[in-house]
């Protein structure tokens, strides 16, 4: 089971991913494009070109989880803006808003008690 906590690191790919890729292909994207170790326990979020589906890759210490959400109608209108980088980061509540079709940039949460390391 994937659990979202305040300490969960969430990396979001700005550019669309080829959704024919499976776990190994997305782990390679996490390593090369997002410059992160896919075994670090973070969540990696990818979208398809048409913005109708999202895949989340996670490693739980024993193996990888690959989750997919495909919208029956509509598109994910709001996505991380990437003029300067190939990826962005989200907090847990922002990911929940994004997966429900909302704008994570305007999702207000309480400020962290202390900075995450």
Tab-separated table of N, CA, C and O in Angstrom:
chain	number	residue	atom	x	y	z
A	1	UNK	N	0.843	-1.168	0.000
A	1	UNK	CA	0.000	0.000	0.000
A	1	UNK	C	0.893	1.238	0.000
A	1	UNK	O	1.886	1.293	0.699
A	2	UNK	N	0.529	2.226	-0.761
A	2	UNK	CA	1.256	3.485	-0.820
A	2	UNK	C	0.607	4.448	0.155
A	2	UNK	O	-0.597	4.668	0.128
A	3	UNK	N	1.436	5.008	1.018
A	3	UNK	CA	0.916	5.907	2.036
A	3	UNK	C	1.512	7.299	1.831
A	3	UNK	O	2.725	7.454	1.671
A	4	UNK	N	0.656	8.305	1.800
A	4	UNK	CA	1.115	9.685	1.677
A	4	UNK	C	1.205	10.307	3.059
A	4	UNK	O	0.219	10.357	3.790
A	5	UNK	N	2.397	10.756	3.410
A	5	UNK	CA	2.598	11.450	4.674
A	5	UNK	C	3.246	12.794	4.369
A	5	UNK	O	3.605	13.089	3.237
A	6	UNK	N	3.420	13.587	5.384
A	6	UNK	CA	4.080	14.884	5.206
A	6	UNK	C	5.541	14.703	4.804
A	6	UNK	O	6.133	15.590	4.189
A	7	UNK	N	6.134	13.562	5.132
A	7	UNK	CA	7.531	13.323	4.802
A	7	UNK	C	7.729	12.663	3.442
A	7	UNK	O	8.867	12.516	2.994
A	8	UNK	N	6.675	12.255	2.790
A	8	UNK	CA	6.790	11.605	1.487
A	8	UNK	C	7.280	12.603	0.453
A	8	UNK	O	6.698	13.668	0.285
A	9	UNK	N	8.363	12.240	-0.205
A	9	UNK	CA	8.870	13.084	-1.294
A	9	UNK	C	8.169	12.673	-2.580
A	9	UNK	O	8.076	11.484	-2.896
A	10	UNK	N	7.680	13.657	-3.304
A	10	UNK	CA	6.932	13.407	-4.533
A	10	UNK	C	7.572	14.215	-5.647
A	10	UNK	O	7.635	15.442	-5.565
A	11	UNK	N	8.061	13.527	-6.678
A	11	UNK	CA	8.670	14.171	-7.830
A	11	UNK	C	7.742	14.009	-9.029
A	11	UNK	O	7.251	12.916	-9.288
A	12	UNK	N	7.524	15.091	-9.740
A	12	UNK	CA	6.602	15.092	-10.872
A	12	UNK	C	7.385	15.431	-12.137
A	12	UNK	O	8.072	16.454	-12.190
A	13	UNK	N	7.280	14.572	-13.140
A	13	UNK	CA	7.925	14.831	-14.429
A	13	UNK	C	7.120	15.891	-15.171
A	13	UNK	O	5.906	15.796	-15.259
A	14	UNK	N	7.811	16.879	-15.694
A	14	UNK	CA	7.143	17.957	-16.422
A	14	UNK	C	6.750	17.480	-17.821
A	14	UNK	O	5.627	17.667	-18.258
A	15	UNK	N	7.675	16.852	-18.499
A	15	UNK	CA	7.426	16.387	-19.874
A	15	UNK	C	6.597	15.102	-19.841
A	15	UNK	O	6.692	14.309	-18.900
A	16	UNK	N	5.771	14.882	-20.856
A	16	UNK	CA	4.988	13.641	-20.897
A	16	UNK	C	5.877	12.422	-21.082
A	16	UNK	O	6.944	12.499	-21.695
A	17	UNK	N	5.432	11.302	-20.542
A	17	UNK	CA	6.157	10.035	-20.657
A	17	UNK	C	5.431	9.119	-21.632
A	17	UNK	O	4.217	9.227	-21.820
A	18	UNK	N	6.180	8.227	-22.245
A	18	UNK	CA	5.611	7.203	-23.109
A	18	UNK	C	4.948	6.167	-22.205
A	18	UNK	O	5.631	5.478	-21.445
A	19	UNK	N	3.638	6.046	-22.261
A	19	UNK	CA	2.930	5.162	-21.350
A	19	UNK	C	2.980	3.703	-21.757
A	19	UNK	O	2.373	2.855	-21.115
A	20	UNK	N	3.709	3.378	-22.794
A	20	UNK	CA	3.985	1.972	-23.080
A	20	UNK	C	5.059	1.443	-22.144
A	20	UNK	O	5.234	0.243	-22.009
A	21	UNK	N	5.761	2.359	-21.460
A	21	UNK	CA	6.800	1.958	-20.515
A	21	UNK	C	6.160	1.346	-19.274
A	21	UNK	O	5.120	1.775	-18.814
A	22	UNK	N	6.863	0.367	-18.761
A	22	UNK	CA	6.435	-0.255	-17.515
A	22	UNK	C	7.302	0.219	-16.367
A	22	UNK	O	7.873	1.320	-16.394
A	23	UNK	N	7.455	-0.623	-15.374
A	23	UNK	CA	8.213	-0.265	-14.183
A	23	UNK	C	9.660	0.047	-14.520
A	23	UNK	O	10.205	1.075	-14.097
A	24	UNK	N	10.308	-0.812	-15.291
A	24	UNK	CA	11.727	-0.598	-15.594
A	24	UNK	C	11.947	0.668	-16.407
A	24	UNK	O	12.889	1.417	-16.156
A	25	UNK	N	11.084	0.931	-17.367
A	25	UNK	CA	11.228	2.129	-18.192
A	25	UNK	C	10.997	3.406	-17.405
A	25	UNK	O	11.703	4.398	-17.578
A	26	UNK	N	10.016	3.396	-16.507
A	26	UNK	CA	9.759	4.576	-15.685
A	26	UNK	C	10.838	4.765	-14.624
A	26	UNK	O	11.189	5.894	-14.283
A	27	UNK	N	11.401	3.670	-14.105
A	27	UNK	CA	12.518	3.789	-13.163
A	27	UNK	C	13.730	4.404	-13.863
A	27	UNK	O	14.451	5.221	-13.281
A	28	UNK	N	13.932	4.045	-15.116
A	28	UNK	CA	15.020	4.642	-15.896
A	28	UNK	C	14.773	6.141	-16.096
A	28	UNK	O	15.691	6.954	-15.993
A	29	UNK	N	13.520	6.518	-16.373
A	29	UNK	CA	13.188	7.940	-16.490
A	29	UNK	C	13.428	8.682	-15.170
A	29	UNK	O	13.917	9.808	-15.170
A	30	UNK	N	13.069	8.053	-14.066
A	30	UNK	CA	13.291	8.685	-12.757
A	30	UNK	C	14.773	8.918	-12.530
A	30	UNK	O	15.181	9.968	-12.023
A	31	UNK	N	15.587	7.961	-12.935
A	31	UNK	CA	17.032	8.078	-12.746
A	31	UNK	C	17.637	9.115	-13.681
A	31	UNK	O	18.430	9.951	-13.261
A	32	UNK	N	17.258	9.088	-14.952
A	32	UNK	CA	17.914	9.939	-15.944
A	32	UNK	C	17.291	11.323	-16.068
A	32	UNK	O	17.992	12.316	-16.090
A	33	UNK	N	15.979	11.401	-16.163
A	33	UNK	CA	15.317	12.682	-16.391
A	33	UNK	C	15.092	13.462	-15.097
A	33	UNK	O	15.230	14.672	-15.068
A	34	UNK	N	14.707	12.757	-14.038
A	34	UNK	CA	14.413	13.422	-12.778
A	34	UNK	C	15.620	13.474	-11.857
A	34	UNK	O	15.580	14.096	-10.801
A	35	UNK	N	16.700	12.779	-12.235
A	35	UNK	CA	17.962	12.785	-11.498
A	35	UNK	C	17.769	12.314	-10.056
A	35	UNK	O	18.289	12.905	-9.116
A	36	UNK	N	16.979	11.249	-9.877
A	36	UNK	CA	16.710	10.691	-8.556
A	36	UNK	C	16.873	9.179	-8.607
A	36	UNK	O	16.666	8.553	-9.641
A	37	UNK	N	17.217	8.607	-7.470
A	37	UNK	CA	17.320	7.164	-7.346
A	37	UNK	C	15.909	6.587	-7.188
A	37	UNK	O	15.208	6.949	-6.238
A	38	UNK	N	15.461	5.721	-8.084
A	38	UNK	CA	14.102	5.188	-7.962
A	38	UNK	C	13.898	4.304	-6.735
A	38	UNK	O	12.773	4.019	-6.362
A	39	UNK	N	14.984	3.892	-6.084
A	39	UNK	CA	14.897	3.057	-4.884
A	39	UNK	C	14.879	3.883	-3.597
A	39	UNK	O	14.975	3.330	-2.503
A	40	UNK	N	14.770	5.207	-3.696
A	40	UNK	CA	14.876	6.076	-2.515
A	40	UNK	C	13.600	6.140	-1.693
A	40	UNK	O	13.598	6.725	-0.614
A	41	UNK	N	12.510	5.569	-2.162
A	41	UNK	CA	11.265	5.589	-1.408
A	41	UNK	C	10.340	6.736	-1.766
A	41	UNK	O	9.270	6.872	-1.183
A	42	UNK	N	10.749	7.565	-2.703
A	42	UNK	CA	9.914	8.680	-3.140
A	42	UNK	C	8.872	8.189	-4.139
A	42	UNK	O	8.969	7.085	-4.675
A	43	UNK	N	7.873	9.027	-4.388
A	43	UNK	CA	6.880	8.762	-5.430
A	43	UNK	C	7.276	9.543	-6.671
A	43	UNK	O	7.687	10.702	-6.580
A	44	UNK	N	7.151	8.910	-7.818
A	44	UNK	CA	7.456	9.544	-9.095
A	44	UNK	C	6.176	9.568	-9.921
A	44	UNK	O	5.572	8.528	-10.169
A	45	UNK	N	5.764	10.755	-10.347
A	45	UNK	CA	4.490	10.941	-11.024
A	45	UNK	C	4.759	11.333	-12.481
A	45	UNK	O	5.529	12.255	-12.742
A	46	UNK	N	4.119	10.627	-13.402
A	46	UNK	CA	4.270	10.858	-14.839
A	46	UNK	C	2.893	11.019	-15.459
A	46	UNK	O	1.917	10.452	-14.976
A	47	UNK	N	2.817	11.756	-16.556
A	47	UNK	CA	1.561	11.892	-17.303
A	47	UNK	C	1.792	11.506	-18.749
A	47	UNK	O	2.917	11.536	-19.241
A	48	UNK	N	0.708	11.173	-19.427
A	48	UNK	CA	0.833	10.872	-20.851
A	48	UNK	C	0.724	12.163	-21.671
A	48	UNK	O	0.438	13.240	-21.147
A	49	UNK	N	0.969	12.050	-22.956
A	49	UNK	CA	1.004	13.214	-23.844
A	49	UNK	C	-0.344	13.915	-23.912
A	49	UNK	O	-0.429	15.142	-23.950
A	50	UNK	N	-1.424	13.153	-23.915
A	50	UNK	CA	-2.770	13.733	-24.048
A	50	UNK	C	-3.340	14.246	-22.726
A	50	UNK	O	-4.458	14.741	-22.690
A	51	UNK	N	-2.623	14.065	-21.632
A	51	UNK	CA	-3.044	14.500	-20.293
A	51	UNK	C	-4.332	13.820	-19.837
A	51	UNK	O	-5.146	14.401	-19.132
A	52	UNK	N	-4.506	12.577	-20.239
A	52	UNK	CA	-5.690	11.838	-19.818
A	52	UNK	C	-5.357	10.762	-18.793
A	52	UNK	O	-6.264	10.135	-18.253
A	53	UNK	N	-4.070	10.535	-18.537
A	53	UNK	CA	-3.673	9.478	-17.610
A	53	UNK	C	-2.425	9.888	-16.828
A	53	UNK	O	-1.610	10.673	-17.297
A	54	UNK	N	-2.319	9.322	-15.634
A	54	UNK	CA	-1.192	9.558	-14.748
A	54	UNK	C	-0.702	8.203	-14.243
A	54	UNK	O	-1.514	7.318	-13.946
A	55	UNK	N	0.622	8.041	-14.162
A	55	UNK	CA	1.215	6.859	-13.553
A	55	UNK	C	2.082	7.305	-12.381
A	55	UNK	O	2.778	8.310	-12.472
A	56	UNK	N	2.031	6.527	-11.306
A	56	UNK	CA	2.840	6.789	-10.123
A	56	UNK	C	3.697	5.563	-9.858
A	56	UNK	O	3.184	4.439	-9.770
A	57	UNK	N	4.999	5.788	-9.743
A	57	UNK	CA	5.962	4.724	-9.469
A	57	UNK	C	6.485	4.909	-8.049
A	57	UNK	O	6.863	6.020	-7.664
A	58	UNK	N	6.500	3.829	-7.272
A	58	UNK	CA	6.981	3.891	-5.894
A	58	UNK	C	7.708	2.596	-5.562
A	58	UNK	O	7.341	1.521	-6.047
A	59	UNK	N	8.740	2.708	-4.724
A	59	UNK	CA	9.460	1.544	-4.224
A	59	UNK	C	9.232	1.462	-2.720
A	59	UNK	O	9.431	2.443	-2.003
A	60	UNK	N	8.803	0.296	-2.221
A	60	UNK	CA	8.459	0.173	-0.807
A	60	UNK	C	9.470	-0.628	0.008
A	60	UNK	O	9.208	-0.982	1.145
A	61	UNK	N	10.618	-0.917	-0.549
A	61	UNK	CA	11.628	-1.688	0.168
A	61	UNK	C	11.669	-3.139	-0.262
A	61	UNK	O	12.683	-3.806	-0.096
A	62	UNK	N	10.585	-3.652	-0.802
A	62	UNK	CA	10.529	-5.021	-1.292
A	62	UNK	C	10.346	-5.094	-2.792
A	62	UNK	O	10.704	-6.074	-3.419
A	63	UNK	N	9.754	-4.068	-3.355
A	63	UNK	CA	9.491	-4.063	-4.781
A	63	UNK	C	8.829	-2.767	-5.196
A	63	UNK	O	8.576	-1.880	-4.385
A	64	UNK	N	8.573	-2.672	-6.483
A	64	UNK	CA	7.970	-1.463	-7.034
A	64	UNK	C	6.460	-1.593	-7.091
A	64	UNK	O	5.920	-2.666	-7.331
A	65	UNK	N	5.797	-0.465	-6.894
A	65	UNK	CA	4.373	-0.307	-7.132
A	65	UNK	C	4.233	0.580	-8.367
A	65	UNK	O	4.936	1.571	-8.504
A	66	UNK	N	3.323	0.231	-9.247
A	66	UNK	CA	3.009	1.074	-10.397
A	66	UNK	C	1.501	1.270	-10.408
A	66	UNK	O	0.740	0.321	-10.594
A	67	UNK	N	1.070	2.499	-10.181
A	67	UNK	CA	-0.352	2.831	-10.144
A	67	UNK	C	-0.680	3.699	-11.345
A	67	UNK	O	0.123	4.531	-11.740
A	68	UNK	N	-1.850	3.528	-11.894
A	68	UNK	CA	-2.277	4.335	-13.029
A	68	UNK	C	-3.707	4.806	-12.815
A	68	UNK	O	-4.557	4.052	-12.348
A	69	UNK	N	-3.931	6.060	-13.176
A	69	UNK	CA	-5.291	6.598	-13.203
A	69	UNK	C	-5.532	7.144	-14.597
A	69	UNK	O	-4.749	7.961	-15.093
A	70	UNK	N	-6.590	6.671	-15.234
A	70	UNK	CA	-6.982	7.168	-16.546
A	70	UNK	C	-8.376	7.759	-16.415
A	70	UNK	O	-9.293	7.105	-15.930
A	71	UNK	N	-8.505	9.007	-16.846
A	71	UNK	CA	-9.791	9.684	-16.749
A	71	UNK	C	-10.762	9.131	-17.784
A	71	UNK	O	-10.383	8.871	-18.926
A	72	UNK	N	-12.008	8.958	-17.402
A	72	UNK	CA	-13.017	8.490	-18.343
A	72	UNK	C	-13.441	9.612	-19.282
A	72	UNK	O	-13.871	9.358	-20.409
A	73	UNK	N	-13.326	10.849	-18.818
A	73	UNK	CA	-13.575	12.004	-19.685
A	73	UNK	C	-12.784	13.179	-19.135
A	73	UNK	O	-12.500	13.253	-17.940
A	74	UNK	N	-12.421	14.085	-20.006
A	74	UNK	CA	-11.656	15.256	-19.596
A	74	UNK	C	-10.165	14.997	-19.566
A	74	UNK	O	-9.684	13.949	-19.991
A	75	UNK	N	-9.440	15.991	-19.078
A	75	UNK	CA	-7.983	15.935	-19.034
A	75	UNK	C	-7.489	16.522	-17.718
A	75	UNK	O	-8.192	17.279	-17.063
A	76	UNK	N	-6.266	16.155	-17.372
A	76	UNK	CA	-5.593	16.812	-16.258
A	76	UNK	C	-5.136	18.176	-16.772
A	76	UNK	O	-4.151	18.280	-17.493
A	77	UNK	N	-5.867	19.225	-16.438
A	77	UNK	CA	-5.576	20.556	-16.992
A	77	UNK	C	-4.376	21.204	-16.327
A	77	UNK	O	-3.652	21.954	-16.946
A	78	UNK	N	-4.201	20.941	-15.058
A	78	UNK	CA	-3.148	21.618	-14.305
A	78	UNK	C	-1.980	20.670	-14.111
A	78	UNK	O	-2.152	19.542	-13.660
A	79	UNK	N	-0.809	21.124	-14.463
A	79	UNK	CA	0.397	20.311	-14.305
A	79	UNK	C	1.530	21.221	-13.877
A	79	UNK	O	1.442	22.436	-13.987
A	80	UNK	N	2.598	20.630	-13.411
A	80	UNK	CA	3.748	21.400	-12.945
A	80	UNK	C	4.374	22.124	-14.131
A	80	UNK	O	4.606	21.541	-15.178
A	81	UNK	N	4.661	23.402	-13.952
A	81	UNK	CA	5.284	24.203	-14.996
A	81	UNK	C	6.780	23.971	-14.954
A	81	UNK	O	7.391	24.055	-13.907
A	82	UNK	N	7.390	23.693	-16.099
A	82	UNK	CA	8.807	23.355	-16.116
A	82	UNK	C	9.638	24.166	-17.074
A	82	UNK	O	10.280	23.604	-17.939
A	83	UNK	N	9.618	25.480	-16.918
A	83	UNK	CA	10.444	26.285	-17.806
A	83	UNK	C	11.927	26.101	-17.523
A	83	UNK	O	12.757	26.190	-18.406
A	84	UNK	N	12.288	25.868	-16.261
A	84	UNK	CA	13.704	25.799	-15.911
A	84	UNK	C	14.178	24.402	-15.556
A	84	UNK	O	15.374	24.140	-15.600
A	85	UNK	N	13.281	23.486	-15.187
A	85	UNK	CA	13.702	22.142	-14.802
A	85	UNK	C	12.855	21.095	-15.511
A	85	UNK	O	11.822	21.403	-16.094
A	86	UNK	N	13.325	19.857	-15.410
A	86	UNK	CA	12.582	18.752	-16.019
A	86	UNK	C	11.606	18.118	-15.043
A	86	UNK	O	10.862	17.223	-15.403
A	87	UNK	N	11.620	18.587	-13.785
A	87	UNK	CA	10.709	18.013	-12.796
A	87	UNK	C	10.352	19.049	-11.740
A	87	UNK	O	10.985	20.078	-11.617
A	88	UNK	N	9.305	18.737	-11.038
A	88	UNK	CA	8.871	19.563	-9.920
A	88	UNK	C	8.603	18.670	-8.728
A	88	UNK	O	8.688	17.446	-8.820
A	89	UNK	N	8.291	19.267	-7.608
A	89	UNK	CA	7.966	18.496	-6.415
A	89	UNK	C	6.593	18.918	-5.916
A	89	UNK	O	6.133	20.031	-6.168
A	90	UNK	N	5.949	17.999	-5.246
A	90	UNK	CA	4.639	18.255	-4.660
A	90	UNK	C	4.626	17.759	-3.226
A	90	UNK	O	5.431	16.909	-2.845
A	91	UNK	N	3.699	18.271	-2.456
A	91	UNK	CA	3.410	17.721	-1.137
A	91	UNK	C	2.226	16.762	-1.286
A	91	UNK	O	1.548	16.758	-2.319
A	92	UNK	N	1.987	15.970	-0.271
A	92	UNK	CA	0.940	14.951	-0.335
A	92	UNK	C	-0.428	15.503	-0.662
A	92	UNK	O	-1.150	14.961	-1.495
A	93	UNK	N	-0.820	16.597	-0.015
A	93	UNK	CA	-2.150	17.156	-0.278
A	93	UNK	C	-2.233	17.731	-1.688
A	93	UNK	O	-3.288	17.696	-2.312
A	94	UNK	N	-1.116	18.220	-2.230
A	94	UNK	CA	-1.118	18.746	-3.600
A	94	UNK	C	-1.275	17.618	-4.618
A	94	UNK	O	-1.957	17.787	-5.635
A	95	UNK	N	-0.675	16.455	-4.347
A	95	UNK	CA	-0.853	15.310	-5.234
A	95	UNK	C	-2.309	14.864	-5.239
A	95	UNK	O	-2.861	14.543	-6.290
A	96	UNK	N	-2.936	14.848	-4.086
A	96	UNK	CA	-4.352	14.476	-4.017
A	96	UNK	C	-5.212	15.419	-4.849
A	96	UNK	O	-6.114	14.985	-5.572
A	97	UNK	N	-4.921	16.707	-4.771
A	97	UNK	CA	-5.660	17.695	-5.565
A	97	UNK	C	-5.416	17.463	-7.052
A	97	UNK	O	-6.348	17.486	-7.865
A	98	UNK	N	-4.163	17.223	-7.433
A	98	UNK	CA	-3.825	16.987	-8.839
A	98	UNK	C	-4.552	15.767	-9.390
A	98	UNK	O	-5.104	15.805	-10.489
A	99	UNK	N	-4.588	14.679	-8.616
A	99	UNK	CA	-5.231	13.452	-9.077
A	99	UNK	C	-6.739	13.591	-9.194
A	99	UNK	O	-7.386	12.824	-9.896
A	100	UNK	N	-7.310	14.572	-8.528
A	100	UNK	CA	-8.746	14.825	-8.635
A	100	UNK	C	-9.070	15.897	-9.664
A	100	UNK	O	-10.193	16.380	-9.743
A	101	UNK	N	-8.058	16.303	-10.438
A	101	UNK	CA	-8.287	17.250	-11.519
A	101	UNK	C	-8.154	18.702	-11.121
A	101	UNK	O	-8.463	19.590	-11.904
A	102	UNK	N	-7.688	18.976	-9.926
A	102	UNK	CA	-7.556	20.352	-9.458
A	102	UNK	C	-6.170	20.922	-9.721
A	102	UNK	O	-5.285	20.261	-10.267
A	103	UNK	N	-5.981	22.155	-9.321
A	103	UNK	CA	-4.720	22.860	-9.507
A	103	UNK	C	-3.906	22.787	-8.217
A	103	UNK	O	-4.272	23.424	-7.224
A	104	UNK	N	-2.804	22.031	-8.210
A	104	UNK	CA	-2.016	21.918	-6.983
A	104	UNK	C	-1.313	23.214	-6.595
A	104	UNK	O	-0.914	23.375	-5.452
A	105	UNK	N	-1.178	24.150	-7.524
A	105	UNK	CA	-0.501	25.413	-7.226
A	105	UNK	C	-1.318	26.296	-6.288
A	105	UNK	O	-0.764	27.150	-5.608
A	106	UNK	N	-2.622	26.108	-6.250
A	106	UNK	CA	-3.460	26.925	-5.375
A	106	UNK	C	-3.946	26.153	-4.157
A	106	UNK	O	-4.696	26.689	-3.351
A	107	UNK	N	-3.530	24.895	-4.024
A	107	UNK	CA	-3.915	24.088	-2.869
A	107	UNK	C	-3.135	24.572	-1.655
A	107	UNK	O	-1.932	24.453	-1.593
A	108	UNK	N	-3.848	25.132	-0.732
A	108	UNK	CA	-3.209	25.672	0.470
A	108	UNK	C	-3.190	24.608	1.563
A	108	UNK	O	-4.184	23.973	1.834
A	109	UNK	N	-2.042	24.441	2.145
A	109	UNK	CA	-1.897	23.544	3.280
A	109	UNK	C	-1.211	24.290	4.400
A	109	UNK	O	-0.680	25.382	4.208
A	110	UNK	N	-1.231	23.715	5.569
A	110	UNK	CA	-0.546	24.377	6.672
A	110	UNK	C	0.961	24.286	6.440
A	110	UNK	O	1.450	23.306	5.882
A	111	UNK	N	1.708	25.296	6.852
A	111	UNK	CA	3.158	25.270	6.637
A	111	UNK	C	3.804	24.167	7.464
A	111	UNK	O	3.310	23.817	8.546
A	112	UNK	N	4.884	23.571	6.958
A	112	UNK	CA	5.549	22.510	7.721
A	112	UNK	C	6.123	23.058	9.025
A	112	UNK	O	6.571	24.194	9.096
A	113	UNK	N	6.112	22.206	10.038
A	113	UNK	CA	6.613	22.607	11.328
A	113	UNK	C	8.110	22.866	11.266
A	113	UNK	O	8.629	23.804	11.833
A	114	UNK	N	8.813	22.017	10.508
A	114	UNK	CA	10.235	22.228	10.254
A	114	UNK	C	10.547	21.726	8.862
A	114	UNK	O	9.839	20.887	8.311
A	115	UNK	N	11.621	22.236	8.317
A	115	UNK	CA	11.983	21.909	6.943
A	115	UNK	C	12.340	20.430	6.823
A	115	UNK	O	12.970	19.846	7.702
A	116	UNK	N	11.904	19.818	5.697
A	116	UNK	CA	12.247	18.422	5.412
A	116	UNK	C	13.657	18.363	4.884
A	116	UNK	O	14.129	19.263	4.191
A	117	UNK	N	14.334	17.273	5.185
A	117	UNK	CA	15.714	17.131	4.725
A	117	UNK	C	15.816	16.087	3.668
A	117	UNK	O	15.177	15.181	3.551
